[in-house]
Amino acid sequence: MNQMNFRAPSVADVRIVDDFWSPRQVATRMATVPVFYERCREAGILDHIDPDIAVKPRLALNGVHGQTAQRFWDSDVGKLVEMAGYVLVGARDPELEAKIDALVDKLGRMQQPDGYLNSWFTYQEKGKRWTNLRDDHELYSAGHLIEGAVAYFEATGKRKLLDIMCRYVDHIATVFGTGPGQKRGYCGHEEIELALVRLYHVTGKRKHLELARYFIDERGRQPHYFDEEARARDVDPAKYYFGSYEYGQAHIPVREQNKVVGHAVRAMYLYSGMADIAAEYGDLSLKAACDRLWDDLMRKRLYVTGGLGPSARNEGFTSDYDLPNETAYAETCAAVGLVFWANRMLRIDLDRRYGDAMEVALFNGALGGVSLDGSLFYYENPLASRGAHLRWKWHRCPCCPPNIGRLIASLGRYAYGVAADALAVHLYVGSDLRCTLSGTNVRIAQQTRYPWDGAVSIEVEPETPTSFGLHLRIPGWCKAPSLRVNGQQIDLGSVEKGYVRIEREWKKGDRVELDLPMIVERIHAHPDIREDAGRVALKRGPLVYCAEACDNAQPVYAMTLPADASLAPNFDAQLLGGVVTLRAEAMADAVGEASGSLYRFAPPPRQKAELRAIPYYAWGHRAPGAMQVWLRGD
Ligand code: FUB
Ligand code: ZN
């Protein structure tokens, strides 16, 4: 394993100053956070953690299989706090802080004398705590509250929620483990694993890390914990509604897993936790498992948008190459989860396959999940629509809005990796980073018009001249990159795993200029992805494109893009907050030409038609209509 450990900087260490991302961060602060707070309040989520409201409404189990999203309402509170924490870093806001402080106060008063903290099992199903880890999300909710506590502490210095969660974690550590009398359990929905690692980074307490490792190590072992706890509830484990524990990646121990299976968000969170533990303990067996799983996902189960999990039935994976477009589930949270996982892989292995995937998932599958103004959301992110897939204000399971919100608000964490004597630049985004390299305080100022233009300028400003390595990702999509340091060309011939390393003594005023020319690419799918046979997708730099009905005079399903059609990019500052659109001369079947017969012996006549495509992340903002990523190609 690469001995370097590229840790994510804290949100406070990176200020984003970027034409593309700053407006998204503003939208998160001005819309996603307050809107999500209000909608949680209206739904009763905030009252549900309020100990002063003694009589809670009885919440029906309204989900599939007798499950309900209300069981994990606390996780929404955790994600709200986390998102709020990140936006507070850039701009302290007494009003927002007062609201979050009030929630923290409620959580503190709801906490049981032994440290336990969960509103469902305090008010709805008292006495049933820790009886169904497979389905009940108790540790999942704890994980999100932990992440919220860490973010809020880092942003404000207020440690009340952090202390509450440390107490809860101490309680959890008495209940679960391999010691006498302890339950050898773990959560059906992973999350607490990666949250405990984040907690460890703040507290420095080894016991937090060790609990995370325990949950990773225990998963999928025999005798199977989920079987035993089902029997203890007098339930036949064989009647599990998903049939197999693959649903929660608990079918076999994690080090034996080779295939990306089950619920997509759970899978991404688990693999993120595995990568974390691999990094913390230098655990090669976990890294190897991550690599096998990574290859499986990349080779057989990922949408071109970085979306993942095609099926609504299990909110997850099905079989190899099963990537339908119109029915794609591709939950926003799953693409966000892939960003988390890729970023953690980069921590231990500086390889652009992780950076490239992180970028694709971020700019497409994840970013598409929130409207440009930050107030409307998608849960599913199909790659084709007939026009009925609309952005919504609220969902009975509101997991996605705060997930994409927390990602955007903490973007700086994903842009860089900081090691003791090296810095990695994973994402190109206008930003100002402060970090310590080789013991010296360093400021890195990055400027770019990415994703519209691949020219990147990086100014390096160490307090005193200092030697360290600067690693820059050369994206796999870029065919002719070039690099200059202080005007001098650097040879990119021997770039290791897609990251160029510039090792030198850096001094104030040093300037790195990276040019990543963006051309429009036609993407062809593996022949076994049956729904994409004979089709092409368009990509420019990190952005995947789609054709929407409102931009095209002819129905998008009837259009064919000839192989020799030239694709013209054009920046339109007035459209969708400013986007590069693509135009091409295409052909369209004459759909209106009605001979009256459904089938015929000759193909329909074709006519020339202009095709216009926009970045996928920006679809669904204008008149509802059809949309397609994969276009018929000649
Ligand atoms: O189960 C908790 C969250 O709700 C999952 O991560 C999402 O897929 C949704 O089911
Ligand atoms: Zn979600």
Coordinates of N, CA and C in Angstrom, one line a residue, residues 239-369:
K239 N -37.5 -16.1 6.6 CA -38.6 -15.3 6.0 C -38.1 -13.8 5.7
Y240 N -36.9 -13.6 5.8 CA -36.3 -12.2 5.5 C -36.8 -11.8 4.1
Y241 N -37.4 -10.6 4.1 CA -38.1 -10.2 2.8 C -37.2 -10.0 1.7
F242 N -35.9 -9.7 1.9 CA -35.0 -9.6 0.8 C -34.3 -10.9 0.4
G243 N -34.6 -11.9 1.2 CA -34.1 -13.2 0.9 C -32.7 -13.4 1.3
S244 N -31.8 -12.5 1.0 CA -30.4 -12.7 1.2 C -29.9 -11.5 2.0
Y245 N -28.9 -11.8 2.8 CA -28.2 -10.7 3.5 C -27.3 -9.9 2.6
E246 N -27.3 -10.3 1.3 CA -26.6 -9.4 0.3 C -27.1 -8.0 0.3
Y247 N -28.4 -7.9 0.6 CA -29.1 -6.6 0.6 C -28.3 -5.6 1.5
G248 N -27.8 -6.0 2.6 CA -27.0 -5.1 3.5 C -25.5 -5.6 3.5
Q249 N -25.0 -6.2 2.4 CA -23.6 -6.6 2.3 C -23.2 -7.4 3.5
A250 N -24.1 -8.2 4.1 CA -23.7 -9.0 5.3 C -23.8 -10.5 5.0
H251 N -23.7 -10.9 3.7 CA -23.9 -12.3 3.4 C -22.6 -13.1 3.7
I252 N -21.5 -12.4 3.6 CA -20.2 -13.1 4.0 C -19.3 -12.0 4.6
P253 N -18.3 -12.4 5.3 CA -17.4 -11.4 5.8 C -16.8 -10.4 4.8
V254 N -16.6 -9.2 5.1 CA -16.3 -8.2 4.1 C -15.0 -8.5 3.3
R255 N -14.0 -9.1 4.0 CA -12.8 -9.4 3.2 C -12.9 -10.5 2.2
E256 N -14.1 -11.2 2.2 CA -14.3 -12.2 1.2 C -15.2 -11.7 0.1
Q257 N -15.6 -10.5 0.2 CA -16.6 -10.0 -0.8 C -15.9 -9.5 -2.1
N258 N -16.5 -10.0 -3.2 CA -15.9 -9.7 -4.6 C -16.9 -8.9 -5.4
K259 N -18.2 -9.0 -5.1 CA -19.2 -8.4 -6.0 C -19.9 -7.3 -5.2
V260 N -20.2 -6.3 -5.9 CA -20.9 -5.1 -5.4 C -22.4 -5.5 -5.4
V261 N -23.0 -5.7 -4.3 CA -24.4 -6.3 -4.3 C -25.2 -5.5 -3.3
G262 N -26.6 -5.7 -3.4 CA -27.5 -5.2 -2.5 C -27.8 -3.7 -2.6
H263 N -28.2 -3.1 -1.5 CA -28.6 -1.8 -1.5 C -27.4 -0.9 -1.7
A264 N -27.6 0.1 -2.7 CA -26.4 0.8 -3.2 C -25.8 1.8 -2.2
V265 N -26.7 2.5 -1.4 CA -26.1 3.4 -0.5 C -25.4 2.7 0.6
R266 N -26.0 1.6 1.1 CA -25.4 0.8 2.2 C -24.0 0.3 1.7
A267 N -24.0 -0.1 0.4 CA -22.7 -0.6 -0.1 C -21.6 0.5 -0.1
M268 N -22.0 1.6 -0.6 CA -21.0 2.7 -0.7 C -20.5 3.1 0.7
Y269 N -21.4 3.2 1.7 CA -21.0 3.5 3.0 C -20.1 2.5 3.7
L270 N -20.5 1.2 3.4 CA -19.6 0.1 3.9 C -18.2 0.2 3.3
Y271 N -18.1 0.4 2.0 CA -16.8 0.4 1.4 C -16.0 1.6 1.8
S272 N -16.7 2.7 2.1 CA -16.0 3.9 2.6 C -15.4 3.6 4.0
G273 N -16.2 2.9 4.8 CA -15.7 2.5 6.1 C -14.5 1.6 6.0
M274 N -14.6 0.6 5.1 CA -13.5 -0.3 4.9 C -12.3 0.4 4.4
A275 N -12.4 1.3 3.5 CA -11.2 2.1 3.1 C -10.6 2.9 4.2
D276 N -11.5 3.4 5.1 CA -11.0 4.2 6.2 C -10.2 3.3 7.2
I277 N -10.8 2.1 7.4 CA -10.1 1.2 8.4 C -8.8 0.7 7.7
A278 N -8.8 0.4 6.4 CA -7.6 0.0 5.7 C -6.5 1.1 5.9
A279 N -6.9 2.4 5.8 CA -6.0 3.5 5.9 C -5.4 3.6 7.3
E280 N -6.3 3.5 8.3 CA -5.9 3.7 9.7 C -5.0 2.6 10.2
Y281 N -5.3 1.4 9.8 CA -4.5 0.2 10.3 C -3.5 -0.3 9.3
G282 N -3.5 0.3 8.1 CA -2.6 -0.3 7.1 C -3.0 -1.7 6.7
D283 N -4.3 -1.9 6.7 CA -4.8 -3.3 6.6 C -4.9 -3.7 5.1
L284 N -4.0 -4.4 4.6 CA -3.9 -4.7 3.2 C -5.0 -5.6 2.7
S285 N -5.5 -6.5 3.6 CA -6.6 -7.4 3.2 C -7.9 -6.6 2.9
L286 N -8.1 -5.5 3.7 CA -9.3 -4.7 3.4 C -9.1 -3.9 2.2
K287 N -7.9 -3.4 2.0 CA -7.6 -2.6 0.7 C -7.8 -3.5 -0.5
A288 N -7.4 -4.8 -0.4 CA -7.6 -5.7 -1.5 C -9.0 -6.0 -1.8
A289 N -9.8 -6.1 -0.7 CA -11.3 -6.3 -0.9 C -11.9 -5.1 -1.6
C290 N -11.5 -3.9 -1.1 CA -12.0 -2.7 -1.7 C -11.6 -2.6 -3.2
D291 N -10.4 -3.0 -3.5 CA -10.0 -3.0 -4.9 C -10.9 -4.0 -5.8
R292 N -11.1 -5.1 -5.3 CA -11.9 -6.1 -6.0 C -13.4 -5.5 -6.2
L293 N -13.9 -5.0 -5.2 CA -15.2 -4.4 -5.3 C -15.3 -3.2 -6.2
W294 N -14.2 -2.4 -6.1 CA -14.1 -1.2 -7.0 C -14.1 -1.7 -8.5
D295 N -13.3 -2.7 -8.8 CA -13.2 -3.2 -10.2 C -14.6 -3.7 -10.6
D296 N -15.3 -4.4 -9.8 CA -16.6 -5.0 -10.1 C -17.6 -3.8 -10.5
L297 N -17.6 -2.8 -9.6 CA -18.5 -1.7 -9.8 C -18.1 -1.0 -11.1
M298 N -16.9 -0.7 -11.3 CA -16.5 0.1 -12.5 C -16.7 -0.7 -13.8
R299 N -16.4 -2.0 -13.8 CA -16.5 -2.8 -15.0 C -17.9 -3.2 -15.4
K300 N -18.8 -3.3 -14.4 CA -20.0 -4.0 -14.7 C -21.3 -3.3 -14.2
R301 N -21.2 -2.3 -13.2 CA -22.4 -1.9 -12.6 C -22.6 -0.4 -12.4
L302 N -21.8 0.3 -13.1 CA -21.9 1.8 -12.9 C -22.5 2.5 -14.1
Y303 N -23.5 3.4 -13.9 CA -24.0 4.2 -15.0 C -22.9 5.2 -15.5
V304 N -23.0 5.6 -16.7 CA -22.0 6.6 -17.3 C -22.0 7.9 -16.5
T305 N -23.1 8.2 -15.8 CA -23.3 9.4 -15.0 C -22.6 9.3 -13.6
G306 N -22.1 8.1 -13.3 CA -21.6 7.8 -11.9 C -22.8 7.5 -11.0
G307 N -24.0 7.3 -11.6 CA -25.1 6.8 -10.8 C -25.0 5.3 -10.6
L308 N -25.7 4.8 -9.6 CA -25.5 3.4 -9.3 C -26.7 2.8 -8.6
G309 N -26.9 1.5 -8.8 CA -28.1 0.9 -8.2 C -29.3 1.0 -9.1
P310 N -29.5 0.1 -10.1 CA -30.5 0.3 -11.1 C -31.9 0.0 -10.6
S311 N -32.1 -0.7 -9.5 CA -33.4 -1.3 -9.2 C -34.1 -0.6 -8.0
A312 N -35.4 -0.3 -8.2 CA -36.1 0.3 -7.0 C -36.4 -0.8 -6.0
R313 N -36.5 -2.1 -6.4 CA -36.9 -3.1 -5.5 C -36.0 -3.2 -4.3
N314 N -34.7 -3.2 -4.5 CA -33.8 -3.2 -3.4 C -33.0 -1.9 -3.2
E315 N -33.4 -0.9 -4.0 CA -32.7 0.4 -4.0 C -31.2 0.1 -4.4
G316 N -31.0 -0.9 -5.2 CA -29.6 -1.3 -5.4 C -29.3 -2.1 -6.7
F317 N -28.4 -2.9 -6.5 CA -27.7 -3.6 -7.6 C -28.5 -4.9 -8.0
T318 N -28.4 -5.2 -9.3 CA -29.1 -6.4 -9.8 C -28.0 -7.4 -10.4
S319 N -28.0 -7.5 -11.7 CA -27.0 -8.4 -12.3 C -26.0 -7.5 -13.1
D320 N -24.9 -8.2 -13.5 CA -23.9 -7.5 -14.3 C -24.5 -6.9 -15.6
Y321 N -24.1 -5.7 -15.9 CA -24.5 -4.9 -17.1 C -26.0 -4.6 -17.1
D322 N -26.7 -4.8 -16.0 CA -28.1 -4.4 -16.0 C -28.2 -3.0 -15.6
L323 N -28.2 -2.1 -16.7 CA -28.2 -0.7 -16.4 C -29.3 0.0 -17.3
P324 N -30.5 -0.3 -17.0 CA -31.6 0.3 -17.8 C -31.6 1.8 -17.6
N325 N -32.1 2.5 -18.5 CA -32.0 4.0 -18.5 C -33.3 4.6 -17.9
E326 N -34.4 4.3 -18.4 CA -35.6 5.0 -18.0 C -36.0 4.6 -16.6
T327 N -35.8 3.3 -16.2 CA -36.2 2.9 -14.9 C -35.0 2.9 -13.9
A328 N -34.0 3.5 -14.3 CA -32.8 3.6 -13.4 C -33.2 4.2 -12.0
Y329 N -32.9 3.5 -11.0 CA -33.1 4.1 -9.6 C -32.0 5.1 -9.3
A330 N -30.8 4.6 -9.3 CA -29.6 5.6 -9.2 C -29.9 6.7 -8.2
E331 N -30.1 6.2 -7.0 CA -30.4 7.2 -5.9 C -29.3 8.3 -5.8
T332 N -29.8 9.5 -5.5 CA -28.8 10.5 -5.3 C -27.8 10.2 -4.2
C333 N -28.3 9.6 -3.1 CA -27.4 9.2 -2.0 C -26.3 8.2 -2.4
A334 N -26.7 7.4 -3.4 CA -25.7 6.4 -3.8 C -24.5 7.0 -4.6
A335 N -24.8 8.0 -5.4 CA -23.8 8.7 -6.1 C -22.9 9.5 -5.1
V336 N -23.6 10.1 -4.2 CA -22.9 10.8 -3.1 C -22.0 9.8 -2.4
G337 N -22.5 8.6 -2.1 CA -21.7 7.6 -1.4 C -20.5 7.2 -2.2
L338 N -20.7 7.1 -3.5 CA -19.5 6.8 -4.4 C -18.4 7.9 -4.2
V339 N -18.8 9.1 -4.2 CA -17.9 10.2 -3.9 C -17.1 9.9 -2.6
F340 N -17.9 9.6 -1.6 CA -17.3 9.3 -0.3 C -16.2 8.2 -0.4
W341 N -16.6 7.1 -1.1 CA -15.8 5.9 -1.1 C -14.5 6.3 -2.0
A342 N -14.7 6.9 -3.1 CA -13.6 7.2 -4.0 C -12.6 8.1 -3.3
N343 N -13.1 9.0 -2.5 CA -12.2 10.0 -1.8 C -11.4 9.2 -0.8
R344 N -12.0 8.2 -0.1 CA -11.3 7.5 0.9 C -10.2 6.5 0.2
M345 N -10.5 6.1 -1.0 CA -9.5 5.2 -1.7 C -8.3 6.1 -2.0
L346 N -8.6 7.3 -2.4 CA -7.5 8.2 -2.7 C -6.6 8.5 -1.6
R347 N -7.2 8.4 -0.4 CA -6.4 8.6 0.8 C -5.2 7.6 0.9
I348 N -5.5 6.4 0.4 CA -4.5 5.3 0.6 C -3.8 4.9 -0.7
D349 N -4.4 5.4 -1.8 CA -3.8 4.9 -3.1 C -4.1 6.0 -4.1
L350 N -3.1 6.8 -4.4 CA -3.2 7.9 -5.3 C -3.3 7.4 -6.7
D351 N -4.5 7.1 -7.2 CA -4.7 6.5 -8.5 C -5.9 7.2 -9.1
R352 N -5.7 7.7 -10.3 CA -6.7 8.5 -10.9 C -8.0 7.8 -11.2
R353 N -8.0 6.4 -11.2 CA -9.3 5.8 -11.4 C -10.2 6.1 -10.3
Y354 N -9.7 6.4 -9.1 CA -10.6 6.8 -8.0 C -11.0 8.3 -8.2
G355 N -10.0 9.1 -8.5 CA -10.3 10.5 -8.7 C -11.3 10.8 -9.9
D356 N -11.1 10.0 -11.0 CA -12.0 10.2 -12.1 C -13.4 9.8 -11.8
A357 N -13.5 8.7 -11.1 CA -14.9 8.2 -10.7 C -15.5 9.2 -9.7
M358 N -14.7 9.7 -8.8 CA -15.3 10.7 -7.9 C -15.8 11.9 -8.6
E359 N -15.0 12.4 -9.6 CA -15.4 13.5 -10.4 C -16.7 13.3 -11.2
V360 N -16.8 12.1 -11.8 CA -18.0 11.8 -12.6 C -19.2 11.8 -11.7
A361 N -19.1 11.1 -10.6 CA -20.3 10.9 -9.7 C -20.7 12.3 -9.1
L362 N -19.7 13.1 -8.8 CA -19.9 14.4 -8.2 C -20.7 15.3 -9.2
F363 N -20.1 15.4 -10.4 CA -20.7 16.4 -11.4 C -22.0 15.9 -12.1
N364 N -22.3 14.7 -12.0 CA -23.4 14.2 -12.7 C -24.4 13.5 -11.9
G365 N -24.1 12.2 -11.4 CA -25.1 11.5 -10.7 C -25.5 12.1 -9.4
A366 N -24.6 12.8 -8.7 CA -24.9 13.4 -7.4 C -25.5 14.8 -7.6
L367 N -24.8 15.6 -8.4 CA -25.2 17.0 -8.6 C -26.6 17.2 -9.2
G368 N -26.9 16.2 -10.1 CA -28.3 16.3 -10.7 C -29.4 16.1 -9.7
G369 N -29.1 15.6 -8.5 CA -30.1 15.4 -7.5 C -30.6 16.6 -6.8

